[in-house]
Coordinates of C-alpha atoms in Angstrom, one line a residue:
M1 CA 218.0 117.5 -249.0
T2 CA 215.3 119.0 -246.7
D3 CA 213.5 122.0 -248.1
P4 CA 214.5 125.2 -246.2
M5 CA 210.7 126.0 -245.6
I6 CA 210.3 122.6 -243.9
K7 CA 213.4 123.4 -241.8
S8 CA 212.1 126.8 -240.8
A9 CA 208.6 125.6 -240.0
W10 CA 210.0 122.8 -237.8
A11 CA 212.4 125.2 -236.1
A12 CA 209.5 127.6 -235.4
L13 CA 207.7 124.7 -233.7
G14 CA 210.7 124.1 -231.5
G15 CA 211.4 120.6 -233.1
D16 CA 214.6 118.7 -232.9
P17 CA 216.3 119.2 -236.3
E18 CA 217.6 115.6 -236.3
L19 CA 214.0 114.4 -236.5
L20 CA 213.7 115.9 -240.0
A21 CA 215.4 112.8 -241.3
R22 CA 212.1 110.9 -240.4
L23 CA 210.1 113.1 -242.9
V24 CA 209.9 112.0 -246.5
S25 CA 208.4 114.3 -249.2
V26 CA 206.7 113.1 -252.4
E27 CA 206.9 116.1 -254.8
R28 CA 204.5 116.6 -257.7
P29 CA 205.1 119.4 -260.2
T30 CA 201.5 120.4 -260.9
A31 CA 200.0 120.4 -257.4
L32 CA 199.7 124.2 -256.5
I33 CA 200.9 126.4 -259.3
S34 CA 201.7 130.0 -258.2
R35 CA 204.2 132.8 -258.6
L36 CA 204.9 132.5 -254.9
P37 CA 206.1 129.2 -253.4
V38 CA 202.7 128.2 -252.1
Q39 CA 203.3 124.5 -252.9
R40 CA 206.4 124.5 -250.7
L41 CA 204.5 126.3 -247.9
A42 CA 201.7 123.7 -248.0
R43 CA 204.2 120.8 -248.0
A44 CA 206.1 122.3 -245.0
C45 CA 202.9 122.9 -242.9
V46 CA 201.5 119.5 -243.5
G47 CA 204.8 117.7 -243.3
T48 CA 205.8 119.2 -240.0
C49 CA 202.3 118.5 -238.6
A50 CA 202.7 114.8 -239.6
L51 CA 206.2 114.8 -238.0
A52 CA 204.8 116.4 -234.8
A53 CA 202.1 113.7 -234.7
A54 CA 204.6 110.9 -235.2
E55 CA 206.8 112.4 -232.4
L56 CA 204.0 112.6 -229.9
G57 CA 202.7 109.2 -230.8
A58 CA 206.2 107.7 -230.2
L59 CA 206.4 109.5 -226.9
R60 CA 203.1 108.3 -225.6
A61 CA 203.6 104.7 -226.9
G62 CA 207.1 104.4 -225.7
L63 CA 208.5 103.6 -229.1
G64 CA 212.2 103.4 -229.6
A65 CA 212.1 105.6 -232.7
V66 CA 209.7 108.2 -234.2
P67 CA 207.7 106.6 -237.0
R68 CA 208.4 107.8 -240.5
A69 CA 206.2 110.7 -241.7
V70 CA 205.3 111.1 -245.3
V71 CA 204.0 114.3 -247.0
D72 CA 202.7 113.9 -250.5
D73 CA 202.0 116.9 -252.6
G74 CA 198.9 115.3 -254.1
A75 CA 197.3 114.7 -250.8
V76 CA 198.3 118.2 -249.6
A77 CA 197.0 120.1 -252.6
T78 CA 193.7 118.2 -252.5
A79 CA 193.3 119.0 -248.7
F80 CA 194.2 122.7 -249.3
H81 CA 191.2 122.7 -251.7
S82 CA 188.9 120.8 -249.3
E83 CA 186.2 123.4 -249.2
R84 CA 186.1 123.4 -253.0
V85 CA 186.3 119.7 -253.8
L86 CA 183.6 118.9 -251.2
R87 CA 180.3 117.5 -252.6
I88 CA 177.1 117.1 -250.6
D89 CA 174.7 114.7 -252.3
G90 CA 176.5 115.7 -255.5
R91 CA 176.1 119.5 -254.9
A92 CA 179.2 121.8 -255.0
P93 CA 179.6 124.0 -252.0
V94 CA 179.0 127.8 -252.0
T95 CA 182.4 129.3 -251.2
F96 CA 181.8 133.0 -251.5
A97 CA 178.7 135.1 -251.3
P98 CA 177.8 137.7 -254.0
L99 CA 179.2 140.6 -252.1
S100 CA 182.5 138.8 -251.2
R101 CA 184.5 140.0 -254.2
W102 CA 186.8 142.5 -255.8
W103 CA 185.5 146.1 -256.5
R104 CA 187.0 149.0 -258.4
A105 CA 187.3 152.1 -256.3
S106 CA 187.8 155.7 -257.5
Y107 CA 191.5 155.0 -256.7
G108 CA 192.7 151.4 -256.3
W109 CA 190.9 148.1 -255.7
V110 CA 189.2 146.8 -252.6
R111 CA 188.0 143.4 -251.6
T112 CA 185.1 142.7 -249.3
H113 CA 184.1 139.7 -247.3
A114 CA 180.3 139.3 -246.6
N115 CA 179.7 135.5 -246.4
Y116 CA 178.1 135.9 -243.0
P117 CA 174.7 137.8 -242.9
H118 CA 175.9 140.2 -240.2
H119 CA 179.0 141.1 -242.2
R120 CA 176.9 141.7 -245.3
L121 CA 174.6 144.1 -243.3
R122 CA 177.5 146.0 -241.9
L123 CA 179.1 146.4 -245.3
L124 CA 175.9 147.7 -246.8
G125 CA 175.3 149.9 -243.8
A126 CA 178.7 151.5 -244.2
L127 CA 177.8 152.3 -247.8
G128 CA 174.4 153.6 -246.9
L129 CA 172.6 150.8 -248.7
P130 CA 169.6 148.7 -247.5
D131 CA 169.7 144.9 -247.1
G132 CA 169.0 143.4 -250.5
A133 CA 171.0 145.9 -252.5
D134 CA 172.5 144.3 -255.6
P135 CA 176.2 144.3 -256.6
E136 CA 175.6 147.1 -259.2
D137 CA 174.5 149.4 -256.4
V138 CA 177.5 148.5 -254.4
Q139 CA 179.9 149.1 -257.3
R140 CA 178.4 152.5 -258.1
L141 CA 179.1 153.7 -254.5
M142 CA 182.5 152.1 -254.5
L143 CA 183.5 154.3 -257.4
E144 CA 182.8 157.4 -255.4
R145 CA 185.6 156.7 -252.8
S146 CA 189.2 155.5 -252.8
A147 CA 190.0 152.0 -251.7
L148 CA 191.6 153.2 -248.5
E149 CA 188.5 155.3 -247.6
I150 CA 186.3 152.3 -248.2
E151 CA 188.5 150.1 -246.0
E152 CA 188.3 152.5 -243.1
A153 CA 184.6 153.2 -243.4
V154 CA 183.6 149.5 -243.6
Y155 CA 185.9 148.5 -240.7
A156 CA 184.4 151.4 -238.6
A157 CA 181.0 149.8 -239.2
G158 CA 182.2 146.4 -238.1
G159 CA 182.4 145.0 -241.6
L160 CA 185.3 143.7 -243.7
A161 CA 187.0 145.4 -246.5
V162 CA 190.7 145.7 -247.4
A163 CA 192.4 147.9 -249.9
L164 CA 194.9 146.3 -252.3
R165 CA 198.5 147.0 -251.3
T166 CA 201.8 146.1 -252.9
P167 CA 204.4 144.1 -250.9
G168 CA 206.3 147.4 -250.4
Q169 CA 203.2 149.2 -249.2
W170 CA 202.5 146.5 -246.7
A171 CA 206.1 146.4 -245.4
A172 CA 205.8 150.1 -244.7
H173 CA 202.4 149.8 -243.0
P174 CA 202.6 149.8 -239.2
Q175 CA 200.8 146.5 -239.0
G176 CA 203.1 144.9 -241.7
A177 CA 206.2 146.1 -239.8
E178 CA 204.9 144.7 -236.5
V179 CA 204.0 141.4 -238.1
A180 CA 207.5 141.1 -239.6
L181 CA 209.1 141.3 -236.1
R182 CA 207.2 138.3 -234.8
P183 CA 208.1 134.6 -235.0
L184 CA 206.1 132.4 -237.4
V185 CA 204.8 130.5 -234.4
E186 CA 204.6 132.2 -231.0
R187 CA 205.2 129.7 -228.2
A188 CA 205.6 130.2 -224.5
P189 CA 205.0 128.4 -221.2
I190 CA 202.1 129.8 -219.3
G191 CA 200.8 129.4 -215.8
A192 CA 202.0 127.3 -212.9
A193 CA 203.0 123.6 -213.2
S194 CA 200.3 121.0 -212.9
A195 CA 200.1 117.3 -212.3
R196 CA 198.6 116.7 -215.8
E197 CA 200.1 113.7 -217.5
L198 CA 199.7 112.2 -221.0
P199 CA 198.3 108.7 -220.5
P200 CA 200.4 106.1 -222.3
L201 CA 199.3 104.5 -225.6
D202 CA 199.6 100.9 -226.6
G203 CA 202.2 101.0 -229.3
K204 CA 200.9 97.8 -230.8
S205 CA 197.4 99.1 -231.4
A206 CA 196.4 100.3 -234.8
P207 CA 196.1 103.0 -235.8
L208 CA 198.4 105.0 -233.5
L209 CA 196.5 108.0 -232.4
P210 CA 198.8 110.6 -230.8
A211 CA 195.9 112.7 -229.4
A212 CA 193.8 109.8 -228.1
G213 CA 192.1 110.5 -224.8
L214 CA 192.7 114.2 -225.0
R215 CA 189.9 116.8 -225.0
V216 CA 189.9 119.8 -227.2
L217 CA 187.4 122.7 -226.8
D218 CA 187.0 124.2 -230.3
L219 CA 186.0 127.9 -230.3
T220 CA 186.9 128.7 -233.8
R221 CA 185.4 130.0 -237.1
V222 CA 186.3 129.7 -240.7
L223 CA 188.8 128.4 -241.8
A224 CA 192.2 128.0 -240.2
G225 CA 191.1 127.2 -236.7
P226 CA 188.6 124.5 -237.8
V227 CA 191.3 122.9 -240.0
A228 CA 193.5 122.7 -236.9
T229 CA 190.9 121.1 -234.8
R230 CA 189.8 118.8 -237.6
T231 CA 193.3 117.5 -237.7
L232 CA 193.4 117.0 -234.0
A233 CA 190.2 115.0 -234.3
L234 CA 191.8 112.8 -237.0
L235 CA 194.6 112.1 -234.5
G236 CA 192.2 110.8 -231.9
A237 CA 191.2 113.9 -229.8
D238 CA 187.7 114.3 -228.5
V239 CA 186.9 117.7 -230.2
L240 CA 183.8 119.6 -229.2
R241 CA 183.0 122.6 -231.4
V242 CA 181.2 125.4 -229.6
D243 CA 179.3 128.2 -231.3
G244 CA 176.8 130.8 -230.1
P245 CA 173.2 129.8 -231.0
G246 CA 172.7 133.1 -232.8
L247 CA 175.8 132.7 -235.0
P248 CA 175.4 129.5 -237.0
E249 CA 178.3 128.4 -239.1
L250 CA 178.0 128.4 -242.8
A251 CA 176.5 125.0 -243.7
D252 CA 179.0 124.0 -246.4
Q253 CA 181.9 125.2 -244.3
H254 CA 180.7 123.2 -241.3
A255 CA 180.4 120.1 -243.5
D256 CA 184.0 120.5 -244.7
T257 CA 185.7 121.1 -241.4
G258 CA 183.4 119.1 -239.1
F259 CA 184.9 115.7 -239.7
G260 CA 185.6 113.8 -236.4
K261 CA 184.1 116.5 -234.2
R262 CA 180.9 117.1 -232.3
S263 CA 179.0 120.4 -232.5
T264 CA 177.2 122.2 -229.7
T265 CA 175.9 125.7 -228.9
L266 CA 176.4 127.8 -225.8
E267 CA 175.6 131.3 -224.7
L268 CA 179.0 132.0 -223.2
A269 CA 177.6 134.9 -221.0
A270 CA 174.7 132.8 -219.7
D271 CA 175.9 129.2 -219.7
T272 CA 178.9 129.8 -217.5
K273 CA 178.5 126.7 -215.4
V274 CA 178.5 124.4 -218.4
L275 CA 181.4 126.3 -219.9
E276 CA 183.5 125.9 -216.8
E277 CA 182.7 122.2 -216.5
L278 CA 184.0 121.7 -220.0
L279 CA 187.1 123.8 -219.4
A280 CA 187.8 121.9 -216.1
S281 CA 188.5 118.7 -218.0
A282 CA 189.8 120.1 -221.2
D283 CA 193.4 119.5 -222.3
V284 CA 193.4 122.1 -225.1
V285 CA 191.4 125.2 -225.9
V286 CA 191.6 126.5 -229.5
T287 CA 190.2 130.0 -230.3
G288 CA 189.9 131.6 -233.7
Y289 CA 188.0 134.8 -233.0
R290 CA 189.7 138.2 -233.3
P291 CA 192.1 138.9 -230.4
G292 CA 190.4 140.0 -227.2
A293 CA 186.9 139.1 -228.4
L294 CA 186.5 136.2 -225.9
D295 CA 188.3 137.8 -222.9
R296 CA 185.1 139.1 -221.3
F297 CA 184.0 135.5 -220.9
G298 CA 187.1 134.6 -218.9
L299 CA 188.8 133.0 -221.9
S300 CA 191.9 135.0 -222.2
P301 CA 195.1 132.9 -222.0
E302 CA 196.0 134.4 -218.6
A303 CA 192.6 133.8 -217.1
L304 CA 192.5 130.3 -218.4
S305 CA 196.0 129.3 -217.2
E306 CA 195.2 130.7 -213.7
R307 CA 192.1 128.7 -213.3
Y308 CA 193.3 125.6 -215.1
P309 CA 197.1 125.1 -214.8
G310 CA 198.6 122.9 -217.5
L311 CA 196.0 123.9 -220.1
I312 CA 197.2 124.3 -223.7
V313 CA 195.8 127.5 -225.1
A314 CA 196.1 128.0 -228.9
Q315 CA 195.0 131.2 -230.6
I316 CA 194.8 132.0 -234.3
S317 CA 193.9 135.3 -235.8
A318 CA 194.1 137.2 -239.1
W319 CA 196.4 140.1 -238.3
G320 CA 198.1 139.1 -235.0
A321 CA 197.3 140.0 -231.4
Y322 CA 199.4 143.2 -231.7
G323 CA 199.8 146.4 -233.7
P324 CA 197.1 148.9 -234.9
W325 CA 195.2 146.1 -236.6
G326 CA 195.4 143.7 -233.6
E327 CA 191.7 143.8 -232.9
R328 CA 190.5 143.7 -236.5
R329 CA 188.6 140.9 -238.1
G330 CA 189.9 139.2 -241.1
F331 CA 189.9 136.3 -243.5
D332 CA 192.5 134.6 -245.8
S333 CA 191.2 136.4 -248.9
L334 CA 191.6 139.8 -247.2
V335 CA 195.0 139.0 -245.8
Q336 CA 196.2 138.2 -249.3
V337 CA 195.0 141.6 -250.4
A338 CA 196.7 143.6 -247.6
T339 CA 200.0 141.8 -247.6
G340 CA 200.8 142.2 -251.3
I341 CA 200.0 138.6 -252.3
A342 CA 197.1 139.6 -254.5
A343 CA 199.2 142.2 -256.2
T344 CA 202.0 139.7 -256.8
E345 CA 199.7 137.1 -258.2
G346 CA 197.7 139.5 -260.3
S347 CA 198.5 141.5 -263.4
T348 CA 198.5 145.2 -264.4
M349 CA 194.8 144.8 -265.2
E350 CA 193.5 143.2 -262.1
P351 CA 194.5 141.6 -258.8
G352 CA 195.0 137.9 -258.4
A353 CA 195.0 135.2 -255.7
L354 CA 196.8 132.1 -254.5
P355 CA 195.5 128.8 -256.0
A356 CA 194.0 127.9 -252.6
Q357 CA 193.2 129.5 -249.3
A358 CA 196.7 128.6 -248.4
L359 CA 197.1 131.0 -245.5
D360 CA 194.1 129.4 -243.8
H361 CA 195.0 125.8 -244.4
G362 CA 198.7 126.3 -243.8
S363 CA 198.2 128.1 -240.6
G364 CA 195.7 125.5 -239.5
Y365 CA 198.2 122.6 -239.9
L366 CA 200.9 124.6 -238.2
M367 CA 198.5 125.3 -235.3
A368 CA 197.7 121.6 -235.0
A369 CA 201.5 120.8 -235.0
A370 CA 202.1 123.5 -232.4
V371 CA 199.4 122.0 -230.1
L372 CA 200.9 118.5 -230.5
R373 CA 204.4 119.7 -229.7
A374 CA 203.1 121.7 -226.7
L375 CA 201.5 118.6 -225.3
G376 CA 204.8 116.8 -225.5
E377 CA 206.6 119.7 -223.8
R378 CA 204.0 119.7 -221.1
S379 CA 204.8 116.1 -220.3
R380 CA 208.3 117.2 -219.3
D381 CA 207.5 120.2 -217.1
G382 CA 203.8 120.1 -216.3
R383 CA 203.2 123.6 -217.5
G384 CA 200.6 124.8 -220.0
R385 CA 201.5 126.5 -223.2
L386 CA 200.3 129.5 -225.2
V387 CA 200.7 129.1 -228.9
R388 CA 199.7 131.8 -231.4
L389 CA 199.6 132.1 -235.1
A390 CA 198.5 134.9 -237.5
L391 CA 197.5 134.6 -241.1
A392 CA 199.5 137.8 -241.8
R393 CA 202.6 136.2 -240.3
T394 CA 202.2 133.1 -242.5
A395 CA 201.9 135.5 -245.4
H396 CA 205.1 137.1 -244.4
W397 CA 206.8 133.7 -244.4
L398 CA 205.5 133.0 -247.9
T399 CA 206.4 136.4 -249.4
D400 CA 209.6 137.4 -247.6
E401 CA 211.3 134.4 -246.2
A402 CA 210.7 131.4 -248.5
G403 CA 213.0 132.1 -251.4
P404 CA 212.3 130.9 -255.0
D405 CA 210.5 127.7 -255.8
P406 CA 213.0 125.2 -257.1
S407 CA 212.3 122.9 -260.1
L408 CA 210.2 120.0 -259.0
G409 CA 210.2 116.5 -260.3
G410 CA 208.1 113.5 -259.7
P411 CA 204.7 112.2 -260.9
K412 CA 201.8 114.4 -262.0
Y413 CA 199.2 115.4 -259.4
E414 CA 195.8 113.8 -259.9
E415 CA 193.2 115.1 -257.5
G416 CA 190.8 112.1 -257.7
V417 CA 193.3 109.8 -256.0
W418 CA 193.0 111.8 -252.8
L419 CA 189.2 111.9 -252.6
A420 CA 186.9 109.7 -250.6
E421 CA 183.1 109.2 -250.2
R422 CA 181.0 108.3 -247.2
D423 CA 177.4 108.6 -245.9
S424 CA 176.8 111.1 -243.2
P425 CA 173.8 112.8 -241.4
L426 CA 174.3 115.7 -243.8
G427 CA 174.1 113.5 -246.9
K428 CA 176.5 111.6 -249.0
L429 CA 179.8 113.3 -248.9
R430 CA 182.7 113.4 -251.3
Y431 CA 185.7 114.9 -249.5
A432 CA 189.4 115.4 -249.4
R433 CA 191.2 112.6 -247.5
P434 CA 193.4 113.8 -244.7
P435 CA 197.0 114.7 -245.8
V436 CA 198.7 114.1 -242.4
S437 CA 200.4 110.7 -242.7
F438 CA 202.9 108.7 -240.7
T439 CA 203.6 105.0 -240.3
G440 CA 200.9 103.4 -238.2
G441 CA 198.8 106.5 -238.2
P442 CA 195.1 107.0 -239.1
A443 CA 194.0 107.0 -242.7
D444 CA 190.7 108.8 -242.2
W445 CA 188.4 110.3 -239.6
T446 CA 186.5 107.9 -237.5
A447 CA 183.2 109.9 -237.9
P448 CA 181.7 112.2 -240.5
P449 CA 180.4 115.7 -239.6
V450 CA 177.2 116.0 -237.6
P451 CA 174.5 118.6 -238.0
W452 CA 175.6 122.0 -236.6
G453 CA 174.6 122.4 -232.9
S454 CA 173.3 118.9 -232.6
S455 CA 175.5 117.6 -229.9
A456 CA 175.2 117.8 -226.1
A457 CA 177.6 120.2 -224.4
T458 CA 179.5 117.4 -222.7
W459 CA 182.6 115.4 -223.5
S460 CA 182.2 112.0 -225.1

């Protein structure tokens, strides 16, 4: 019997329910242990992504039936920990900076995110502290204000801090109420019809790469967007990651999410000719900045679809492109705090967290699935598509719609089975193997990550 979370994810993607018979789940009882059904969420996101890949591959290769897709909890759980299991020449990655943590306030708890240097400086500035202040100084000032006061002060300074809320408090919050009204995956045709076509694939070639020959412009940051584009690269897409030269990606994060991609830098305001040349031959643009942040560069969905009919535009954000928090920055750890997840997973003594950055990873695989399905839909009517996801909406799915986690059977989860090693320009990497699997599909990325910003701003 198909898990209701898989059914709801596939329905949100607009998939044919009869195709769910082509998805096989291998359940393992100790993969992602949590009070909330995070293991079921992870399985649903990766499983529907694998099914969408198999569906598009069958369409392009002219196969008589969609290949069987398989989702294994072991592969999924390892992939959802990819930034934690990564090793670079034997070194474990740095996942959180010293000021990215929980703090006691005079009333309540607050969590901050300061992994990037500019976010750290804004946090310290909001508290009246100089760069280089230690956590003890920060904690002392945190105890002088309530969690909600700190949240507003830090956001006003352009930093990131979120007060702990219970599920009920989030449901009553204007942003929480707005999020609950939206679909899990927002999907809509956009722009005029075009003559864009998906070139056919040779169904006898191995592996079957559903996104082969397609070009994806990757304008994303940690972590959900890069997971989506990393998955599209696995499936054969030519993915070009673009960052501003003054905003380098965190080195360990880049190593984890850079598989199969190339990486370049552009000043979007100055390098307009190069940007337009890339856009003119792109099939997909994926953005992961806060809503509206890229509009001034002509990168809003409306502007893109007007200039390039048939383009697939995919956007992912923390809080959604609507409501009072629609223009706020955010990360998985902060969304867990606001939406009541941290309160649910914690205790009366302190807040908790999911066993993985599941909102990021889950939304990333759903985004990749949405892009794959949008490409198939475009082949029928020639129109581009706008697809949007929000980490807060994925959180609502987990907390309000999933239902209890049923008893799971099957073999025990062993992480090591799902790890691989390879040499790369960044050093010897140990990494999580891709969890997206279907008959005839790829088993690994064709290329390791390259140094950040080292690629030419051109398509392969």
